[in-house]
CSV table of C-alpha atoms in Angstrom, one decimal:
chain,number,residue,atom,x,y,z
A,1,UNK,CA,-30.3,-12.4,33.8
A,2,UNK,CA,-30.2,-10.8,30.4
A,3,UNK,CA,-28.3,-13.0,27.7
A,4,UNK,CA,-26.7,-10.8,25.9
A,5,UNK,CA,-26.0,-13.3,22.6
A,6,UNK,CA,-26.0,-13.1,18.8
A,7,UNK,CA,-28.5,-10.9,16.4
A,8,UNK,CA,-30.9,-8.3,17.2
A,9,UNK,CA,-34.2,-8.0,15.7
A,10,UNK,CA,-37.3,-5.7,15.2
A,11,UNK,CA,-40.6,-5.9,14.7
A,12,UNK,CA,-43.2,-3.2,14.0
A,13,UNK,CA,-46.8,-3.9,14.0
A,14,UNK,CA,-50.0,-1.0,13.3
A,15,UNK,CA,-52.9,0.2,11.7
A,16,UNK,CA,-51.2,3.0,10.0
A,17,UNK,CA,-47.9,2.2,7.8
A,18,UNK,CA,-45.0,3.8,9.0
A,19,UNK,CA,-41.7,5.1,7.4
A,20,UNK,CA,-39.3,2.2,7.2
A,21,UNK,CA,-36.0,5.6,8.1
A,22,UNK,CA,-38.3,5.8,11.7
A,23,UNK,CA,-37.6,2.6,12.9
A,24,UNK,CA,-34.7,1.6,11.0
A,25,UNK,CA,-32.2,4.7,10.8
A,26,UNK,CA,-33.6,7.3,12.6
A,27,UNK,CA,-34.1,6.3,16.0
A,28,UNK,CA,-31.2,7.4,18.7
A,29,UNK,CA,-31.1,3.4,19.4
A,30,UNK,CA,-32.6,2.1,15.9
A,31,UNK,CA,-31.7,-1.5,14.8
A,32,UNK,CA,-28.8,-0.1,13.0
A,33,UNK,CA,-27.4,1.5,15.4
A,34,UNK,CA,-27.7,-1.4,17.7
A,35,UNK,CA,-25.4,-3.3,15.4
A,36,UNK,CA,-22.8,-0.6,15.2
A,37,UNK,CA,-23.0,-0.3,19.4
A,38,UNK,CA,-25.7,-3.1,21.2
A,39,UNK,CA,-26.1,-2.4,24.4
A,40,UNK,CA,-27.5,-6.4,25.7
A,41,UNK,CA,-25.0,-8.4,24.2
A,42,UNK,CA,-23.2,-11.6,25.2
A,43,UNK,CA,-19.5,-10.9,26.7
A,44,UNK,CA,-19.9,-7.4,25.8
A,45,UNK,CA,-19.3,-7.5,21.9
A,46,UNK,CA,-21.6,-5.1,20.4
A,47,UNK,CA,-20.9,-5.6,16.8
A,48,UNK,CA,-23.5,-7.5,14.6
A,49,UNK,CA,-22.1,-7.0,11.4
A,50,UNK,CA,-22.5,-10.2,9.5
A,51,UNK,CA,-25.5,-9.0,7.5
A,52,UNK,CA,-28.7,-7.5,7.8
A,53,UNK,CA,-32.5,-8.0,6.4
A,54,UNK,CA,-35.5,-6.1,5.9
A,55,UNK,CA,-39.0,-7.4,5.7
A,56,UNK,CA,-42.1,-5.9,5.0
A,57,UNK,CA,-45.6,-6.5,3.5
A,58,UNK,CA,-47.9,-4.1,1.7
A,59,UNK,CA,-50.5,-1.8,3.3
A,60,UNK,CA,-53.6,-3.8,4.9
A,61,UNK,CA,-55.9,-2.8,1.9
A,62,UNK,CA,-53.9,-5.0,-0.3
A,63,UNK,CA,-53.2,-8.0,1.9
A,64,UNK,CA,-57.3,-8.1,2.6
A,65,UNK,CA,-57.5,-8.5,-1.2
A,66,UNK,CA,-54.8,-11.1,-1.4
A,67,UNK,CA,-56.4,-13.0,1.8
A,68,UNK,CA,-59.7,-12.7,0.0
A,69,UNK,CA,-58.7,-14.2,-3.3
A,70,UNK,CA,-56.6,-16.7,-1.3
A,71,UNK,CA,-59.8,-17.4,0.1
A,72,UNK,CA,-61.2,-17.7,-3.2
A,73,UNK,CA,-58.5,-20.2,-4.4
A,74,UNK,CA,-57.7,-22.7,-1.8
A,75,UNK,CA,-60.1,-25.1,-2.6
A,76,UNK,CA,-60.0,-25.6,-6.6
A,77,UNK,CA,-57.0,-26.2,-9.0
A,78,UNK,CA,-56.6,-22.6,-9.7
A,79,UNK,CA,-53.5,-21.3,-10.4
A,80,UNK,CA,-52.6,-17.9,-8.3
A,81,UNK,CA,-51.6,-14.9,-10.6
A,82,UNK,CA,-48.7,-13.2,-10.2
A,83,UNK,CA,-50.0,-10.3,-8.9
A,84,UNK,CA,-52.0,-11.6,-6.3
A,85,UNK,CA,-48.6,-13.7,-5.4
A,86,UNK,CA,-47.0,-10.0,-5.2
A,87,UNK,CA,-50.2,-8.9,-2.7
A,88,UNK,CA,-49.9,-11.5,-0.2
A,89,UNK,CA,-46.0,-12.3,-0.3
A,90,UNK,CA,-43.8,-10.2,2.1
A,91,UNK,CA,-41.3,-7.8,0.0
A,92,UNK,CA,-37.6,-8.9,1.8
A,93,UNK,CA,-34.0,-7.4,1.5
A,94,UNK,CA,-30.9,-9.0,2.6
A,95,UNK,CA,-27.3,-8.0,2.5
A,96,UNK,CA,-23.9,-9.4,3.6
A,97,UNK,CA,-22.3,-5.8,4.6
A,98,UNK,CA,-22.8,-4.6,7.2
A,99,UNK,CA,-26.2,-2.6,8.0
A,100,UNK,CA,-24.3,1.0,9.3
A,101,UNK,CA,-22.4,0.4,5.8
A,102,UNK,CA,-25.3,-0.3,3.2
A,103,UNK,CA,-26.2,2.7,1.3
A,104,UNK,CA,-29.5,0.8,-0.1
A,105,UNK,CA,-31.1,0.4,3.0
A,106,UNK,CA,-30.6,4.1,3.6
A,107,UNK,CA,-32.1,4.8,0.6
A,108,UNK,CA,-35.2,1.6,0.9
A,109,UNK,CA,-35.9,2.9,4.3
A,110,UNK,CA,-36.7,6.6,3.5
A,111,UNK,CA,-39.2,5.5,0.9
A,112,UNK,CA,-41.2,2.7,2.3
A,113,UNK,CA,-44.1,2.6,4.2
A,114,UNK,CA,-45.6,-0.5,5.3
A,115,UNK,CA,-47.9,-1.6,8.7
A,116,UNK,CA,-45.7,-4.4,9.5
A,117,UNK,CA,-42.3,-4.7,9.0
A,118,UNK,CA,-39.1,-7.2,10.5
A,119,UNK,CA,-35.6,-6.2,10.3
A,120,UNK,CA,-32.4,-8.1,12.0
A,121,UNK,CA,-28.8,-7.3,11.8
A,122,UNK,CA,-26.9,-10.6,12.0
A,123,UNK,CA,-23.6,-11.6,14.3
A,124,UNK,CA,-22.9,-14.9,13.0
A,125,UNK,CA,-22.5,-17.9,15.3
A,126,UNK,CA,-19.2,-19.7,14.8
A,127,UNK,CA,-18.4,-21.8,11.6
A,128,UNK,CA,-21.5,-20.5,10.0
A,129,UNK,CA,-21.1,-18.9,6.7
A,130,UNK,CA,-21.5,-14.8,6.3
A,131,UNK,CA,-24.0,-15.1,2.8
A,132,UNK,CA,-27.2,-13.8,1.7
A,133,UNK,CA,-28.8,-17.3,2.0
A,134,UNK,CA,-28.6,-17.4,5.8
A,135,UNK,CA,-29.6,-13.8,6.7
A,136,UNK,CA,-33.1,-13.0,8.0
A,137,UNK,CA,-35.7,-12.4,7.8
A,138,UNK,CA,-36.4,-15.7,6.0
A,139,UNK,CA,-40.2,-16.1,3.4
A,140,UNK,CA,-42.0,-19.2,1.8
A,141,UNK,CA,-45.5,-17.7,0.8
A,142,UNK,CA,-46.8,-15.0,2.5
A,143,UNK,CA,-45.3,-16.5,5.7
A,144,UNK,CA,-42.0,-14.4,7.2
A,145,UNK,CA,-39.7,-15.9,9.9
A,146,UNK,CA,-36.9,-14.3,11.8
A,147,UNK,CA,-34.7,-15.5,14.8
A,148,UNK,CA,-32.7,-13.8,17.7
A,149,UNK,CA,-30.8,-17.0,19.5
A,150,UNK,CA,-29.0,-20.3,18.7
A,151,UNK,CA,-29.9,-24.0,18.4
A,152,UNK,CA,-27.4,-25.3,20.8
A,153,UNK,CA,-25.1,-28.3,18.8
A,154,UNK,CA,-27.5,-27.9,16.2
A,155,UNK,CA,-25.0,-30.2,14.6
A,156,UNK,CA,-26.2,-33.1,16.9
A,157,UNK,CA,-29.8,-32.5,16.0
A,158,UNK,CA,-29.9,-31.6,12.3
A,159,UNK,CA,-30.3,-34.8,11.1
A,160,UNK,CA,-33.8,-35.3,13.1
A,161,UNK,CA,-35.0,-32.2,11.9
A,162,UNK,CA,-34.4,-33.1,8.5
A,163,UNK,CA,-35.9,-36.6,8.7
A,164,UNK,CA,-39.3,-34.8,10.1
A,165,UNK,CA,-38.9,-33.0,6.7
A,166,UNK,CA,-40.9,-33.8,3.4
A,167,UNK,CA,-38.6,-34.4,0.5
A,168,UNK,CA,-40.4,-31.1,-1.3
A,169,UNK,CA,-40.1,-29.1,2.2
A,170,UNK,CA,-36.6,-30.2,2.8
A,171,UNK,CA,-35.5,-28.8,-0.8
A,172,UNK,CA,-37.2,-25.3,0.4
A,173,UNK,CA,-33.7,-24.7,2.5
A,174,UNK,CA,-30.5,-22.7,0.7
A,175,UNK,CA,-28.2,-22.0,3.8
A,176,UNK,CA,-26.7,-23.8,6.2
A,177,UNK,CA,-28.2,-21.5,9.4
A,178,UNK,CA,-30.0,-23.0,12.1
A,179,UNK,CA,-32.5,-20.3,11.9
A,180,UNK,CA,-34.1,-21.6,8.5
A,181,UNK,CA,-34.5,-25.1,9.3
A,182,UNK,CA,-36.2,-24.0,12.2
A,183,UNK,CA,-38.5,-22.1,10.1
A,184,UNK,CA,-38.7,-24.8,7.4
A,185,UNK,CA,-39.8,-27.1,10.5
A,186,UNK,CA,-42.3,-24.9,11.6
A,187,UNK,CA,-44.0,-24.8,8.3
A,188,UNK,CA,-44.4,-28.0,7.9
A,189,UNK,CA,-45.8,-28.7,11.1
A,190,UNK,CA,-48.5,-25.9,10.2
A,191,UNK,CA,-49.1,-27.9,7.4
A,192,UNK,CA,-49.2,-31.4,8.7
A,193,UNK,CA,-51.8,-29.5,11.5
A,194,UNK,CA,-54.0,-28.4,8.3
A,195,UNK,CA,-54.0,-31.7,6.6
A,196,UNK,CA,-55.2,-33.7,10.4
A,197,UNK,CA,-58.0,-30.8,10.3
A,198,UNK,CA,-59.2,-31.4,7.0
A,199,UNK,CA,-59.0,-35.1,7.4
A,200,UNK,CA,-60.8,-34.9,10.8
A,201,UNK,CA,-63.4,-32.7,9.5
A,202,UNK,CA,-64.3,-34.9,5.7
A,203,UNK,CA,-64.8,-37.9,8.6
A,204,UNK,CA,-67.4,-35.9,10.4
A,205,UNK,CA,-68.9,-35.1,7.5
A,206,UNK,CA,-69.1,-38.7,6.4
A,207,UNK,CA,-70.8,-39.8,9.7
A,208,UNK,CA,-73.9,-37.6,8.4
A,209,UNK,CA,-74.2,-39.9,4.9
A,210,UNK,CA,-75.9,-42.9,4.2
A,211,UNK,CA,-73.7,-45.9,4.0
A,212,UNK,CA,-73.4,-46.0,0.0
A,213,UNK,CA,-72.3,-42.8,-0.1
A,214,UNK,CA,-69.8,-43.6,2.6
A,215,UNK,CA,-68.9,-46.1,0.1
A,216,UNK,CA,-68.6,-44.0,-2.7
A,217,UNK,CA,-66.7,-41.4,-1.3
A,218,UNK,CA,-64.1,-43.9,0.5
A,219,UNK,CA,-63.2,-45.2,-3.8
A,220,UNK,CA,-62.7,-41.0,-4.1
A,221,UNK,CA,-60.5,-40.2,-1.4
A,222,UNK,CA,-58.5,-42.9,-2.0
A,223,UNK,CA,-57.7,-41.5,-5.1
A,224,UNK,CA,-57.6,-37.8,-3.9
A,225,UNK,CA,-54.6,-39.6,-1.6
A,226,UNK,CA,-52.7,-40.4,-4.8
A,227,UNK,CA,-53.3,-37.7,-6.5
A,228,UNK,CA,-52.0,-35.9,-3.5
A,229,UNK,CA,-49.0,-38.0,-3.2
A,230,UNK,CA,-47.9,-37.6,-6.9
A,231,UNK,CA,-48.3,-33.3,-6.4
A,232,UNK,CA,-46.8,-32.7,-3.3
A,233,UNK,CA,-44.8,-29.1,-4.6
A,234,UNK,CA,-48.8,-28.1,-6.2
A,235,UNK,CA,-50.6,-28.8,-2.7
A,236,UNK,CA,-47.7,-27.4,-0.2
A,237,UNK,CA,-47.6,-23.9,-2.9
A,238,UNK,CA,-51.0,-24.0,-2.4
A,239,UNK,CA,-50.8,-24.1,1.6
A,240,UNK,CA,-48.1,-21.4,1.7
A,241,UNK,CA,-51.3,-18.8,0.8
A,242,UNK,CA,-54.1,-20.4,2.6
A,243,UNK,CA,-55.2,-18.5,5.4
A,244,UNK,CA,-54.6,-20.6,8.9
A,245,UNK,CA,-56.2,-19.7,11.9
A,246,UNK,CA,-54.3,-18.3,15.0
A,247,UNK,CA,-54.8,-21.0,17.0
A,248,UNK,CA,-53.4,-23.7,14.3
A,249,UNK,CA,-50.4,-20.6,14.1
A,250,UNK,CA,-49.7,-20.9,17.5
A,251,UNK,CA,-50.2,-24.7,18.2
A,252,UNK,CA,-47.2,-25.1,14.7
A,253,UNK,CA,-45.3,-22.6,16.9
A,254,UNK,CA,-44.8,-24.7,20.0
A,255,UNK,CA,-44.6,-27.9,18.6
A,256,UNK,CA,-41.5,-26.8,16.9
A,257,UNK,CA,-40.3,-25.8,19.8
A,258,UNK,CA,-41.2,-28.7,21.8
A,259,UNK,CA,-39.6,-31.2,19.1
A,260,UNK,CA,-36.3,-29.0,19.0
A,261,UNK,CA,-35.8,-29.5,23.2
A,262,UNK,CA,-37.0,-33.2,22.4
A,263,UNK,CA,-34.1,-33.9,19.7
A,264,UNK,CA,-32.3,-32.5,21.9
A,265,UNK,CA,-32.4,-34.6,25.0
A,266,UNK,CA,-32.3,-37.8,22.5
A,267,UNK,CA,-28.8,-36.4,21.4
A,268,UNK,CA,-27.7,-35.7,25.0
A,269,UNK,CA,-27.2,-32.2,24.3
A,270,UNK,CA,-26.5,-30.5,27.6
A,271,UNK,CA,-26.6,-26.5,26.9
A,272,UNK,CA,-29.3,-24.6,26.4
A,273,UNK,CA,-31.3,-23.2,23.2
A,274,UNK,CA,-32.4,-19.5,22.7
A,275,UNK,CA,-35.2,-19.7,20.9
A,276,UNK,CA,-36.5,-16.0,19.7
A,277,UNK,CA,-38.7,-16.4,17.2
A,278,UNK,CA,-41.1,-14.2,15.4
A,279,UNK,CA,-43.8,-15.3,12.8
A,280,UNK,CA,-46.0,-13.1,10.7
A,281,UNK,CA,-48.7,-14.6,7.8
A,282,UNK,CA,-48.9,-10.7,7.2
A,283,UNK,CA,-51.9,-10.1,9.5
A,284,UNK,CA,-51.2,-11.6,13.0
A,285,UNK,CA,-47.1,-12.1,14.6
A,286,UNK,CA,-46.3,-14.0,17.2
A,287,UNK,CA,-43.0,-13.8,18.5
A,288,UNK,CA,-41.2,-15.8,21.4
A,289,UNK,CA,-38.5,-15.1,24.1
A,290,UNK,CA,-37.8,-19.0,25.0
A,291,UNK,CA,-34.7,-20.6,26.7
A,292,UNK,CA,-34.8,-24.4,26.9
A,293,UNK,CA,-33.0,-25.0,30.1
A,294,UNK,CA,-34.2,-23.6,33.3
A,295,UNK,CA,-32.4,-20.9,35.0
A,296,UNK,CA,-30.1,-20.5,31.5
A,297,UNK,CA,-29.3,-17.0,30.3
A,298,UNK,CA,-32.3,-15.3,27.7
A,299,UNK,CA,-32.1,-13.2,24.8
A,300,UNK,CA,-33.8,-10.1,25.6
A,301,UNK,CA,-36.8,-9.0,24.3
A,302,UNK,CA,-39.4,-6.1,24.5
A,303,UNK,CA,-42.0,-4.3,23.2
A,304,UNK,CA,-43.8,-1.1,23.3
A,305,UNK,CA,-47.5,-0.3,22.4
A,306,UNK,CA,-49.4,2.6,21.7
A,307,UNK,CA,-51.3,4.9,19.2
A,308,UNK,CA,-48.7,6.0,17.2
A,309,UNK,CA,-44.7,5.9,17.3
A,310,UNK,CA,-43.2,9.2,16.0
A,311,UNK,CA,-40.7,12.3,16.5
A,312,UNK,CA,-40.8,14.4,18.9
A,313,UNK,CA,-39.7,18.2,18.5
A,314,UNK,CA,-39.7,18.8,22.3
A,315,UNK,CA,-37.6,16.0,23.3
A,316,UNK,CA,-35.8,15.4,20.0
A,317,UNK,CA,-36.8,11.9,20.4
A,318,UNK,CA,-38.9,9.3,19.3
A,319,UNK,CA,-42.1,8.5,21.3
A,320,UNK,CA,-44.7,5.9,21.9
A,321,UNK,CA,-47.7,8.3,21.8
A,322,UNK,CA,-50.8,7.6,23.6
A,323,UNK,CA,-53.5,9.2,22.7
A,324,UNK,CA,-56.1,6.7,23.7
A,325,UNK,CA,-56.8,3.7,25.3
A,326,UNK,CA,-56.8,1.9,22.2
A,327,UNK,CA,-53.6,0.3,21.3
A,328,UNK,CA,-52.8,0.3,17.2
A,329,UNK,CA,-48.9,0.5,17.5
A,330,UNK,CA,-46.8,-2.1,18.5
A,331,UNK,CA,-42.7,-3.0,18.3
A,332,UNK,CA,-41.2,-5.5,19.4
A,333,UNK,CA,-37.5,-5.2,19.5
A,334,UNK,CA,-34.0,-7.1,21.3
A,335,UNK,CA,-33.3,-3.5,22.8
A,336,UNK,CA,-35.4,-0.8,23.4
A,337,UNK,CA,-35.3,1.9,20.1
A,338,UNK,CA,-35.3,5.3,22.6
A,339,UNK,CA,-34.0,5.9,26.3
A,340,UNK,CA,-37.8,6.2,28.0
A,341,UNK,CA,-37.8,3.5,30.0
A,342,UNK,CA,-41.6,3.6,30.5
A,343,UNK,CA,-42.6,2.9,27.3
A,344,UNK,CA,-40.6,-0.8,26.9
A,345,UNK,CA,-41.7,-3.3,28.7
A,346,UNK,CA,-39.6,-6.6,28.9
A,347,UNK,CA,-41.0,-10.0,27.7
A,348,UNK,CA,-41.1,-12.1,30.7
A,349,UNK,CA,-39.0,-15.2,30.1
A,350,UNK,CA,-40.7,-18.5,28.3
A,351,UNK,CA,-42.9,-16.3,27.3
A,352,UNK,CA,-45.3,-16.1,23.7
A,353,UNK,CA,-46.3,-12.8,22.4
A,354,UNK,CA,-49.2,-12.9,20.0
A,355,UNK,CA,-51.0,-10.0,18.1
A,356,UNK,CA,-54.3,-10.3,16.8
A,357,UNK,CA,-55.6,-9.1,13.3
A,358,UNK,CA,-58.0,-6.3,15.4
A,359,UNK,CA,-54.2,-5.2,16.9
A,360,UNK,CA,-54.2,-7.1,20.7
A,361,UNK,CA,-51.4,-7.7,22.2
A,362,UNK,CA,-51.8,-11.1,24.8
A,363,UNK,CA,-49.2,-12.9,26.3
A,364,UNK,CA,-48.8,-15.9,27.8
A,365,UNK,CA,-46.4,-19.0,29.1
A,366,UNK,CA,-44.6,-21.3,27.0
A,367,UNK,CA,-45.3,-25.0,28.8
């Protein structure tokens, strides 16, 4: 059973940019329309018009140049320029009218290009506030976050999320949206995974030293810990650019997923989460379709893959073209963007979607 709840989202992933107007506007069943007329919704409202959010990075030539000068960076004291910071960070807009209604995206969408963008129209749950600060897609670095689902009485949870915070990480949050704690949780579990990794790996390299130099470098890291302590906004700004590898990606995504079901069972909460994430450091995404109780209602999800995803004269359409076995084009999206049935496939339930930097698309179970 399809649960047909709260936002929509979009994702597109290729090789070759696209034109923001083809996935956004132009489309027979495009993002914006879906929030003017979704078709998967929950109790059959099909309006999301509580805001809407754009996010895209540049073209892959400059993020390489940003990942190699992040590269470059993330082991000395040296500061990042500006215009690297403008390579590497994701370019994001957000607005509180609704998406049908927003002249500016109109005119952003016919003019952009970029090979991976997110976009999400907003239906706000109950209580929440309708502002800028809690619209997606949500960015800390070159790291972009987006959510299609609901933290069930978040309200009974929020203060355990919060305490698993950092004082520095905590301050990083500006609405009051389930969504961006989630993200703000999932970064600093990627980041408390980075510092066991580095601490695991200066031990092994200890093991091949000679006691006094075990010694000495003991006295050293035990000032590196202060120094650390004392700079905790310098070393997490320097984390949000470091380049992390899928696997500690991944491993940051289902821990904050398996800590968000286990607050929840400590608080007694007894209806499920719909947890639809999608992730992006600019050159991998992984995106979830995730319900925390078994046999509960999901959020759809789908996606599409191909060579290219374009108009169609013939049809007056847009298609997935294949034109070879090799798959550069992919879009993940809460409904499908066009009415051929064969190119969407649905995201089984519990299920993790991740796509590679050489453009693979691999699934697999959420335990």
């Amino acid at each position: 059973e399809i649960h047909r709840n709260m936002c929509r989202l979009m994702i597109y992933f290729g090789r070759k940019p696209i034109l923001m107007a083809n996935l956004l506007t132009k489309p027979k069943m495009s993002i914006i329309q879906q929030s003017m007329q979704s078709r998967l919704r929950f109790h059959g409202i099909n309006i999301n018009g509580d805001g809407f959010g754009v996010g895209w990075y540049l073209p892959d030539d400059n993020i390489n140049n940003g990942e190699e000068l992040a590269n470059n960076n993330q082991d000395n004291d040296v500061h990042l320029s500006t215009s690297f910071i403008e390579t590497i960070s994701p370019c994001v807009f957000t607005s509180t009218s609704p998406a049908w209604n927003n002249r500016n995206v109109q005119r952003l969408a016919e003019k952009i290009k970029s090979p991976l963008i997110f976009a999400h129209v907003r239906a706000a749950s109950p209580g929440s506030p309708v502002n800028e600060t809690n619209c997606h897609p949500f960015v800390f670095g070159k790291y972009m976050f987006m959510h299609n689902g609901m933290v069930s009485e978040f309200i009974k949870i929020k203060k355990a999320v919060i305490n698993r915070l950092s004082n520095y990480m905590f301050g990083l949050i500006q609405g009051t949206a389930d969504s961006e704690y989630c993200f703000v949780l999932f970064l600093q579990l990627l980041f408390d995974l980075d510092d066991e990794y580095m601490q695991k790996k200066s031990k092994e390299e200890k093991l091949d030293e000679n006691d006094e130099e075990d010694e000495e470098e003991n006295n050293n890291n035990e000032k590196e810990i202060v120094i650390s302590i004392e700079s905790e906004e310098e070393r997490y700004n320097k984390k949000k650019y470091k380049k992390f590898t899928l696997e500690h990606i991944k491993e940051a995504l289902i821990q904050t997923i398996n800590l968000l079901n286990k607050y929840a069972r400590e608080a007694n909460v007894k209806k499920s989460s719909i947890l639809n994430f999608a992730v992006s450091d600019g050159e991998i995404l992984l995106a979830t379709r995730y319900v925390s109780l078994p046999n509960s209602p999901a959020a759809s999800l789908f996606y599409a893959s191909g060579s290219s995803f374009e108009y169609d004269e013939s049809t007056d359409s847009y298609l997935m073209i294949q034109e070879d076995k090799r798959q550069f084009c992919h879009i993940i999206t809460s409904e499908p963007l066009t009415e051929d049935i064969y190119d969407w496939i649905e995201v089984p339930i519990n299920n993790l979607i991740v796509i590679t930097e050489q453009s693979n698309l691999l699934l697999s179970p959420i335990n």
